Amino acid sequence: MRILLTISLWLFASGAFALDAATVNKLGFGDGDEKIAAIAALVAEGDPAAAALLQAATDGELQTAGKLVLIVKGEEAVNAATGAKVTPLPEEREDVILNNRVRRELGGAMAALKLISPDRATRLAAAKELTGNADQAMLPLIKKALASETDAGVKQLLELTQATLELKTGTKESRIAAVRTLGLSTNPNTKMLLLGILEKSKEGGYAEPDEDIRIEAQKSLKALEGRLAWGERAGVLFTSVSLGSILLLAALGLAITYGLMGVINMAHGELIMVGAYTTYVVQNLFKRTDFFDWYLLAAVPASFIAAAAVGMALERLVIRWLYGRPLETLLATWGISLMLIQTVRTIFGAQNVQVENPAFMSGGMELLTGVVMPWSRIVIICFAGAVLVGMWLLLTKTRLGLFVRAVTQNRPMASCVGVPTARVDTWAFGLGSGIAGLAGCALSQIGNVGPDLGQSYIVDSFMVVVLGGVGQLAGTVYAALGLGFANKLLEAWQGAVLAKIAVLVFIIFFIQKRPQGMFALRGRALDA
Amino acid sequence: MTGGISRRLYGPRGWAILALFCVAVFGVMPVLNLAVPADSPFHVSAYWVTLLGKIMCYAIVAVAMDLVWGYAGILSLGHGLFFALGGYSFGMYLMRQIGSDGQYRQPMPDFMVFLDWKEFPWQWWNSDSFWWCAMLVIVVPGLLAYVFGYFAFRSRVKGVYLSIITQALTFAAMLLFFRNATGFGGNNGFTDFRRILDIPIATPQTRMALFAITGATLIGTLLLARWLTTSRFGRVLAAIRDAEQRVMFCGYDTVHYKLFVWTLSAVICGVAGALYVPQVGIINPGEMSPANSIEIAIWVAVGGRGTLIGPLIGAGLVNGAKSYFTQAFPEYWLFALGLIFILVTLFLPQGVMGFLGKKK
Amino acid sequence: MSISATTATGEGGSLGRVAREGLDSTHGVVLYMEDISVSFDGFKALNKLSLSIDIGELRCVIGPNGAGKTTMMDVITGKTRPDEGTVYFGQTIDLTRLSEAQISTAGIGRKFQKPTIFEHHSVFENLELSMKADKRVRKTLFSSLSSAQKDSIAETLKTIRLNDSADRVAGLLSHGQKQWLEIGMLLMQEPRLLLLDEPVAGMSDDETERTGELFLSLAGKHSLVVVEHDMAFVEKIARKITVLHEGGVLAEGSMSEVQNDPKVIEVYLGR
Ligand SMILES: Nc1ncnc2c1ncn2[C@@H]1O[C@H](COP(=O)(O)OP(=O)(O)O)[C@@H](O)[C@H]1O
Ligand SMILES: [Mg+2]
């Protein structure tokens, strides 16, 4: 909208009018075909006056009075051909009727005219709009625009459009050049164009009689397909890594509580939910301030602390009494998860709540036409990496980490050498829970936040830990990424639900082959 | 010999309680529901018949669960799946019995008409035969349990690992049944039943008959389970729960033992599911949700593991409470259920039965 | 006791995979182990271990902690599969191909280092469950005790001196009693070969003494392999001793031979 406004302002500002009266009249009084011809002629002129006229036509400001074609704005009118003011306003006026066909033509024409706008963003948008729906009449204009174009991105798009048009009408040389240019594109639509050249007609001859062009087209097609395939692969790779990073975040906390400590915490998903709702609350607090875009800076530690606090309370009140009884722990923590779900429902309602991205996380990076990497996902991938590194450092480089490892490897021994095992349990559990909270904070940025959030991740995160092997951070990472890839690859092939089922079934069989996970420790301790 | 077995199963007091139960199910309930007029204070309404019938189905499941968890030490988080498979198997028959009385007045089930299917998918082959579907009720859960159990037990998956993958199994099945393409009505599942064996399903008589059959099945299940667990087989099971290695070194192939009781338990659940569907009048993929399966475990824990009668009572208590809460304070049921999970595991590891036993 | 006191050679030529009658002990040897290696994550717990046990022999196996004694038993009983090497029961039964249950049925009984009994069952039931019988599911479902079987249980109860505790829950027994119960369970299996991992650990002197007598009385009828740390006990019962060290056999011979072996002295003193 804003772009349109600037354009029209700019169009009006550069006011020297000198248009061919015949063309203007055709636009005013002609039938559909004549109007279209007139539009084409105006576009070919490619000067600001023509643009202003077309803009006026688009805005429904074009009227006729007797033999005059007028541009009427409120109480003022100008002669469409000369630009001279017409006073007084003629009484008898009629709107110029534009049917749909003409309107469509007009839309393309406007886009073409925007190509000569001084504003890069406008030109880029226009160039994009033209790819695929430009028509022959715009060719001269596009050529003109190309000659003066300096921006590489716009230029590339324009060349593509030019090639598309040249292909239909140009000389043999220009058509071969066009085919070559098309081969450089990354637009899936171009593929159709090239395929069209190579198509065989019904009589057995080729749609394109010239053999040289066909050979050239074949080459271009190959190059193009290669590039498209890469784009597609890059897209799958990205979504896989993205899903993997989400699974990783959801599972990392579990890797501590279940993997290292052996506590089977069915409320893990709900700790994720706690993190997500904490983010929601923090976001609401920031909404009234000017720092909304920075709310994540507060939400990240807040969600960690909130989930960790809940986790530590759980450990103290319930889990502590059930060490060594994994099946009972499973049931008790399930009970906790039910209560957490109900608590959230009571406080926030059963509906999903809205968590908004800060401005810097909306939008994305376009890799190729159609392959967009949203910033939010990119941020989450980095975030998952950071959490992983942080956790690794914490476990290997700090005293708490040393204690945790000591306690998990040999509890009686650790206790003998003075490690406060009970307190270490609580802190370690708090750490795992806090990481779940971080996962919730991240998930709130890309998905729905509702009371059932945790339930949808619990099966997945257990699968990651089980697959990765108990007590194995590296295993957890590989398993999360592996599951992310498997899911996305299968999804592309069979659809999301079947992909998920296939992955679950695969895991079920995998576990039977390697009950200790991918990175199994063959050990006596484990089969006790 | 029969005298020996009856003595082995229950003492005189046990048999007396069982006889009382029989009188209640086959005598008192039918009279109070069918013969006593509706305005009498002694009349038992259809609501209660359905509710108690439903709870008896759950009790059957609880006894089946106790066989695998209380005796063999296998905590299944996927028993809801076997229950639902039994329900769906029999539900197919009930759907066919609707005939052309559905909303679209077509011979196919409404959801198939809605999806514009022209013929029955292969899963529905012969589904208009009562006996075929009755066989599926047993074979489908049994076969799935057998295949799954064979792989799991053979590779010695046990404990929490096993629990988690049974949960994954039922989760996967739920996703599968949510799909319309799977051919079982997707989200909505089966409902709107009209007849069973060509008899209208919503009459008081049919309802009472289903109720009595459920009661008989419950008693049969209990006696069968009791017979199993008091045999040497039962002692081997309990030994596997306590020290599986030792049992193997005694020369028992524990895989077969676990497989047998696991499959049997799944079949019993399937039967319970088949009895549940005509009484409750609906089956949908929600029955396969992990939450449902884990609730079964809590019935058993509440009643007391490894007692058979305890889980039966536990199923009654928890589901009775659920019916009450979801009507009186719907928003607090999850709190109550969560608390039950926590308190029972923390303070009543032997369940109600253990509590009663200690007091005595 | 109903254990058949057979040391006869050349009994039964049939090659039934698990049938006890199939045990072919033509050369008077009940167990062969040859070049057994087992490694855990690169660590060699057994390293080309070779050992053979004669019919009716009572063999003591000693060695420092971590020498691989328990692992050796794991290999014999099928709990651990060797990376290399062969284990034969008699001349024909390849133990590396059998499951734990099949090995037990074939006639090998094992007592664990940590006593493992069925804590929630009564002493009587513990013995009943381990009794030699058809242990397939179908048979177990419909089995009941014959009077001969009851006698056999009563006799074993007497042997392990638990006849007063037959109906007690096994979990309530003292540590020494549990060890005895486990030995009793082995006897009920009527095995040809008994593997006993540290059987007198945690027993009183009196109990130890009686255990020694029991083992001596069993030798001849059965073959026994006893792993023990208690050198006094070993000295009392041992005829032939094998010393394991770092997964291999360090020395083998009578008590005095072993005691004077310089390699053994070095290992034990250098420890
Ligand atoms: N399952 C296992 N995983 C890893 N290491 C093992 C395992 N079993 C035994 N070991 C190692 O093999 C070595 C031999 O153990 P073991 O046979 O128990 O010795 P012993 O019984 O003679 O004391 C020890 O160092 C032990 O740590
Ligand atoms: Mg040892």
PDB file of N, CA and C in Angstrom, chain A residues 10 136 148 176 178 228 234 239 257 276 287-288 294 319 331 339 353 399 436 457 479 491 507:
ATOM      1  N   TRP A  10       4.990  10.061  -6.891  1.00  0.00           N
ATOM      2  CA  TRP A  10       6.123  10.349  -7.759  1.00  0.00           C
ATOM      3  C   TRP A  10       5.638  10.543  -9.199  1.00  0.00           C
ATOM      4  N   GLN A 136       3.809  -9.511 -24.480  1.00  0.00           N
ATOM      5  CA  GLN A 136       4.714  -9.018 -25.504  1.00  0.00           C
ATOM      6  C   GLN A 136       4.875  -7.510 -25.493  1.00  0.00           C
ATOM      7  N   SER A 148      18.786   0.490 -17.958  1.00  0.00           N
ATOM      8  CA  SER A 148      19.156   1.427 -16.890  1.00  0.00           C
ATOM      9  C   SER A 148      19.248   0.760 -15.521  1.00  0.00           C
ATOM     10  N   ILE A 176      17.961 -18.128 -28.945  1.00  0.00           N
ATOM     11  CA  ILE A 176      18.960 -19.005 -28.320  1.00  0.00           C
ATOM     12  C   ILE A 176      19.509 -18.356 -27.055  1.00  0.00           C
ATOM     13  N   ALA A 178      17.967 -16.306 -25.264  1.00  0.00           N
ATOM     14  CA  ALA A 178      16.908 -16.359 -24.254  1.00  0.00           C
ATOM     15  C   ALA A 178      16.887 -17.716 -23.566  1.00  0.00           C
ATOM     16  N   LEU A 228      17.150 -26.766  -9.423  1.00  0.00           N
ATOM     17  CA  LEU A 228      15.908 -26.906  -8.666  1.00  0.00           C
ATOM     18  C   LEU A 228      16.018 -28.047  -7.658  1.00  0.00           C
ATOM     19  N   ALA A 234      18.000 -28.552  -0.433  1.00  0.00           N
ATOM     20  CA  ALA A 234      18.360 -27.585   0.608  1.00  0.00           C
ATOM     21  C   ALA A 234      17.154 -27.332   1.499  1.00  0.00           C
ATOM     22  N   THR A 239      14.437 -27.931   6.707  1.00  0.00           N
ATOM     23  CA  THR A 239      13.316 -28.308   7.581  1.00  0.00           C
ATOM     24  C   THR A 239      13.715 -29.476   8.472  1.00  0.00           C
ATOM     25  N   THR A 257      17.651 -35.864  32.828  1.00  0.00           N
ATOM     26  CA  THR A 257      16.834 -36.483  33.875  1.00  0.00           C
ATOM     27  C   THR A 257      16.671 -37.974  33.651  1.00  0.00           C
ATOM     28  N   ALA A 276       6.822 -22.509  27.934  1.00  0.00           N
ATOM     29  CA  ALA A 276       6.099 -21.783  26.886  1.00  0.00           C
ATOM     30  C   ALA A 276       5.148 -20.764  27.501  1.00  0.00           C
ATOM     31  N   LYS A 287       4.344  -6.155  26.496  1.00  0.00           N
ATOM     32  CA  LYS A 287       3.485  -5.583  25.477  1.00  0.00           C
ATOM     33  C   LYS A 287       3.207  -4.114  25.743  1.00  0.00           C
ATOM     34  N   ARG A 288       3.139  -3.740  27.001  1.00  0.00           N
ATOM     35  CA  ARG A 288       2.779  -2.365  27.334  1.00  0.00           C
ATOM     36  C   ARG A 288       3.989  -1.441  27.256  1.00  0.00           C
ATOM     37  N   TRP A 294      12.363  -6.926  22.531  1.00  0.00           N
ATOM     38  CA  TRP A 294      13.437  -7.506  23.343  1.00  0.00           C
ATOM     39  C   TRP A 294      12.932  -8.473  24.400  1.00  0.00           C
ATOM     40  N   ILE A 319       9.586 -37.335  43.362  1.00  0.00           N
ATOM     41  CA  ILE A 319      10.495 -38.260  42.696  1.00  0.00           C
ATOM     42  C   ILE A 319      11.533 -38.817  43.654  1.00  0.00           C
ATOM     43  N   LEU A 331       4.448 -43.591  36.794  1.00  0.00           N
ATOM     44  CA  LEU A 331       3.036 -43.316  37.096  1.00  0.00           C
ATOM     45  C   LEU A 331       2.882 -42.011  37.876  1.00  0.00           C
ATOM     46  N   MET A 339      -1.816 -32.866  36.606  1.00  0.00           N
ATOM     47  CA  MET A 339      -2.120 -31.724  37.460  1.00  0.00           C
ATOM     48  C   MET A 339      -1.583 -30.432  36.860  1.00  0.00           C
ATOM     49  N   VAL A 353      -2.977 -19.894  23.620  1.00  0.00           N
ATOM     50  CA  VAL A 353      -2.707 -18.468  23.777  1.00  0.00           C
ATOM     51  C   VAL A 353      -1.757 -18.014  22.671  1.00  0.00           C
ATOM     52  N   ARG A 399      31.662 -27.871  38.658  1.00  0.00           N
ATOM     53  CA  ARG A 399      31.603 -28.769  39.791  1.00  0.00           C
ATOM     54  C   ARG A 399      30.298 -29.552  39.809  1.00  0.00           C
ATOM     55  N   ALA A 436      14.135 -28.052  29.688  1.00  0.00           N
ATOM     56  CA  ALA A 436      12.806 -28.260  29.110  1.00  0.00           C
ATOM     57  C   ALA A 436      12.089 -26.923  28.990  1.00  0.00           C
ATOM     58  N   TYR A 457       4.799 -33.573  22.695  1.00  0.00           N
ATOM     59  CA  TYR A 457       6.248 -33.758  22.550  1.00  0.00           C
ATOM     60  C   TYR A 457       6.803 -34.915  23.368  1.00  0.00           C
ATOM     61  N   ALA A 479      20.444 -38.768  17.544  1.00  0.00           N
ATOM     62  CA  ALA A 479      19.100 -39.317  17.439  1.00  0.00           C
ATOM     63  C   ALA A 479      18.099 -38.231  17.078  1.00  0.00           C
ATOM     64  N   GLU A 491       8.144 -37.766   5.168  1.00  0.00           N
ATOM     65  CA  GLU A 491       6.996 -36.897   5.004  1.00  0.00           C
ATOM     66  C   GLU A 491       6.854 -36.460   3.553  1.00  0.00           C
ATOM     67  N   ILE A 507      11.441 -47.268  15.244  1.00  0.00           N
ATOM     68  CA  ILE A 507      12.083 -47.220  16.560  1.00  0.00           C
ATOM     69  C   ILE A 507      11.756 -48.477  17.353  1.00  0.00           C
TER      70      ILE A 507
END
